[in-house]
N, C-alpha and C. Protein backbone atom coordinates (compact mmCIF):
# COMPACT_ATOMS: atom_id res chain seq x y z
N UNK A 1 0.68 -0.99 0.01
CA UNK A 1 0.10 -0.08 0.10
C UNK A 1 0.79 1.16 0.19
N UNK A 2 0.79 2.24 -0.72
CA UNK A 2 1.92 3.33 -0.57
C UNK A 2 0.57 4.26 -0.52
N UNK A 3 1.81 5.21 0.28
CA UNK A 3 1.26 6.18 1.34
C UNK A 3 1.19 7.10 0.21
N UNK A 4 -0.44 8.23 0.46
CA UNK A 4 -0.40 9.79 -0.33
C UNK A 4 0.25 10.30 0.06
N UNK A 5 0.92 11.00 -1.15
CA UNK A 5 1.24 12.88 -0.59
C UNK A 5 0.96 13.73 -0.79
N UNK A 6 0.64 14.62 1.05
CA UNK A 6 -0.37 15.44 0.34
C UNK A 6 0.46 16.62 0.45
N UNK A 7 0.74 17.50 -0.66
CA UNK A 7 1.11 18.71 -1.20
C UNK A 7 0.52 19.62 -0.93
N UNK A 8 -0.54 19.89 -0.85
CA UNK A 8 -1.45 21.03 0.10
C UNK A 8 -1.50 21.42 0.68
N UNK A 9 -0.67 21.18 2.17
CA UNK A 9 0.00 21.66 3.31
C UNK A 9 0.31 22.97 3.17
N UNK A 10 0.33 23.89 4.43
CA UNK A 10 0.21 25.19 4.43
C UNK A 10 1.34 24.90 5.83
N UNK A 11 2.08 26.28 5.34
CA UNK A 11 2.89 25.82 6.97
C UNK A 11 2.66 27.01 8.14
N UNK A 12 2.19 27.24 9.76
CA UNK A 12 1.77 27.64 10.48
C UNK A 12 2.23 29.21 9.74
N UNK A 13 3.22 29.53 9.23
CA UNK A 13 3.36 31.47 9.30
C UNK A 13 2.04 31.78 8.53
N UNK A 14 2.05 30.82 7.03
CA UNK A 14 1.32 31.00 6.09
C UNK A 14 -0.47 31.03 6.51
N UNK A 15 -0.42 29.80 6.98
CA UNK A 15 -2.42 29.33 7.63
C UNK A 15 -2.62 31.31 8.78
N UNK A 16 -1.72 32.09 9.30
CA UNK A 16 -1.66 33.18 10.40
C UNK A 16 -1.59 33.85 9.20
N UNK A 17 -1.33 34.13 8.02
CA UNK A 17 -1.08 35.41 6.85
C UNK A 17 -2.52 34.99 6.52
N UNK A 18 -3.17 33.76 6.14
CA UNK A 18 -4.71 34.10 5.49
C UNK A 18 -5.15 34.34 6.89
N UNK A 19 -5.13 34.14 8.15
CA UNK A 19 -6.70 34.21 8.86
C UNK A 19 -5.97 35.64 9.77
N UNK A 20 -4.92 36.59 9.62
CA UNK A 20 -4.92 37.40 9.34
C UNK A 20 -6.07 38.81 8.62
N UNK A 21 -5.62 37.88 6.80
CA UNK A 21 -6.29 38.48 5.83
C UNK A 21 -7.85 38.19 6.23
N UNK A 22 -8.35 37.02 6.65
CA UNK A 22 -10.26 37.28 6.75
C UNK A 22 -10.38 37.90 8.19
N UNK A 23 -9.01 37.76 9.08
CA UNK A 23 -10.28 39.06 10.46
C UNK A 23 -10.51 40.53 9.79
N UNK A 24 -8.71 40.84 8.96
CA UNK A 24 -9.35 42.58 8.60
C UNK A 24 -10.65 42.29 7.75
N UNK A 25 -10.53 42.04 6.97
CA UNK A 25 -12.10 41.39 6.34
C UNK A 25 -13.38 41.67 6.70
N UNK A 26 -12.89 41.02 7.46
CA UNK A 26 -14.64 40.81 8.27
C UNK A 26 -15.27 41.69 9.22
N UNK A 27 -14.06 42.06 9.72
CA UNK A 27 -13.94 43.37 10.68
C UNK A 27 -14.58 44.54 9.86
N UNK A 28 -13.70 44.67 8.87
CA UNK A 28 -14.04 46.44 7.78
C UNK A 28 -16.00 46.33 7.19
N UNK A 29 -16.02 44.52 6.83
CA UNK A 29 -17.86 44.69 6.45
C UNK A 29 -18.26 44.52 7.42
N UNK A 30 -17.78 44.30 9.05
CA UNK A 30 -18.85 44.29 10.11
C UNK A 30 -19.61 45.69 10.50
N UNK A 31 -17.90 46.72 9.92
CA UNK A 31 -17.83 47.94 10.61
C UNK A 31 -18.90 48.77 9.48
N UNK A 32 -18.87 48.68 8.30
CA UNK A 32 -20.25 48.42 7.29
C UNK A 32 -21.25 48.35 6.87
N UNK A 33 -21.05 47.79 7.98
CA UNK A 33 -22.70 47.09 8.12
C UNK A 33 -23.82 47.60 9.66
N UNK A 34 -22.77 47.79 10.16
CA UNK A 34 -22.97 48.57 11.44
C UNK A 34 -22.47 49.95 11.34
N UNK A 35 -22.19 50.55 10.74
CA UNK A 35 -22.18 52.13 10.54
C UNK A 35 -23.33 53.06 11.34
N UNK A 36 -22.23 53.34 12.63
CA UNK A 36 -23.66 53.94 13.73
C UNK A 36 -24.17 54.76 12.95
N UNK A 37 -23.37 55.69 11.99
CA UNK A 37 -24.81 57.16 11.23
C UNK A 37 -25.62 56.76 9.90
N UNK A 38 -24.70 55.61 9.42
CA UNK A 38 -25.74 54.96 8.60
C UNK A 38 -27.49 55.04 9.44
N UNK A 39 -27.01 54.02 11.08
CA UNK A 39 -28.06 53.02 11.00
C UNK A 39 -28.98 54.53 11.51
N UNK A 40 -28.44 54.92 12.45
CA UNK A 40 -29.50 55.99 13.03
C UNK A 40 -30.17 57.12 11.60
N UNK A 41 -29.19 57.23 10.82
CA UNK A 41 -30.11 58.29 9.84
C UNK A 41 -30.84 57.89 9.16
N UNK A 42 -30.99 56.02 8.91
CA UNK A 42 -31.85 54.70 8.80
C UNK A 42 -32.70 54.34 9.53
N UNK A 43 -32.72 54.64 10.75
CA UNK A 43 -34.18 54.61 12.00
C UNK A 43 -34.73 55.70 11.54
N UNK A 44 -36.41 54.83 11.61
CA UNK A 44 -37.76 56.17 11.63
C UNK A 44 -37.55 56.86 13.41
N UNK A 45 -38.17 58.57 12.71
CA UNK A 45 -38.33 59.23 13.48
C UNK A 45 -39.02 58.40 15.05
N UNK A 46 -39.77 58.86 16.36
CA UNK A 46 -39.22 58.21 17.07
C UNK A 46 -40.99 59.59 16.98
N UNK A 47 -42.24 57.35 17.25
CA UNK A 47 -43.81 57.92 16.70
C UNK A 47 -44.30 58.87 17.96
N UNK A 48 -43.65 58.63 18.72
CA UNK A 48 -44.31 59.57 20.72
C UNK A 48 -44.05 60.54 21.00
N UNK A 49 -42.86 60.64 20.18
CA UNK A 49 -42.65 62.28 20.54
C UNK A 49 -41.64 62.56 22.20
N UNK A 50 -41.55 63.24 22.52
CA UNK A 50 -41.06 64.09 23.61
C UNK A 50 -41.52 64.22 24.86
N UNK A 51 -42.48 63.64 25.72
CA UNK A 51 -43.43 63.49 26.35
C UNK A 51 -43.28 64.39 27.28
N UNK A 52 -42.21 65.40 28.06
CA UNK A 52 -42.10 66.14 28.48
C UNK A 52 -42.03 67.71 28.18
N UNK A 53 -42.17 68.03 27.06
CA UNK A 53 -42.69 68.93 26.45
C UNK A 53 -43.89 70.46 27.10
């Protein structure tokens, strides 16, 4: 029985580099989706108004 030679393995250093890229992309995507200014602009106005006027 022959042993299969796996040449698609990567080093730990390469894996850390790839994970860093994915983490940066995820952080940017999350910031864009959950941007506070954009969320505040798109929210509807307060339906009840201020009860203490």
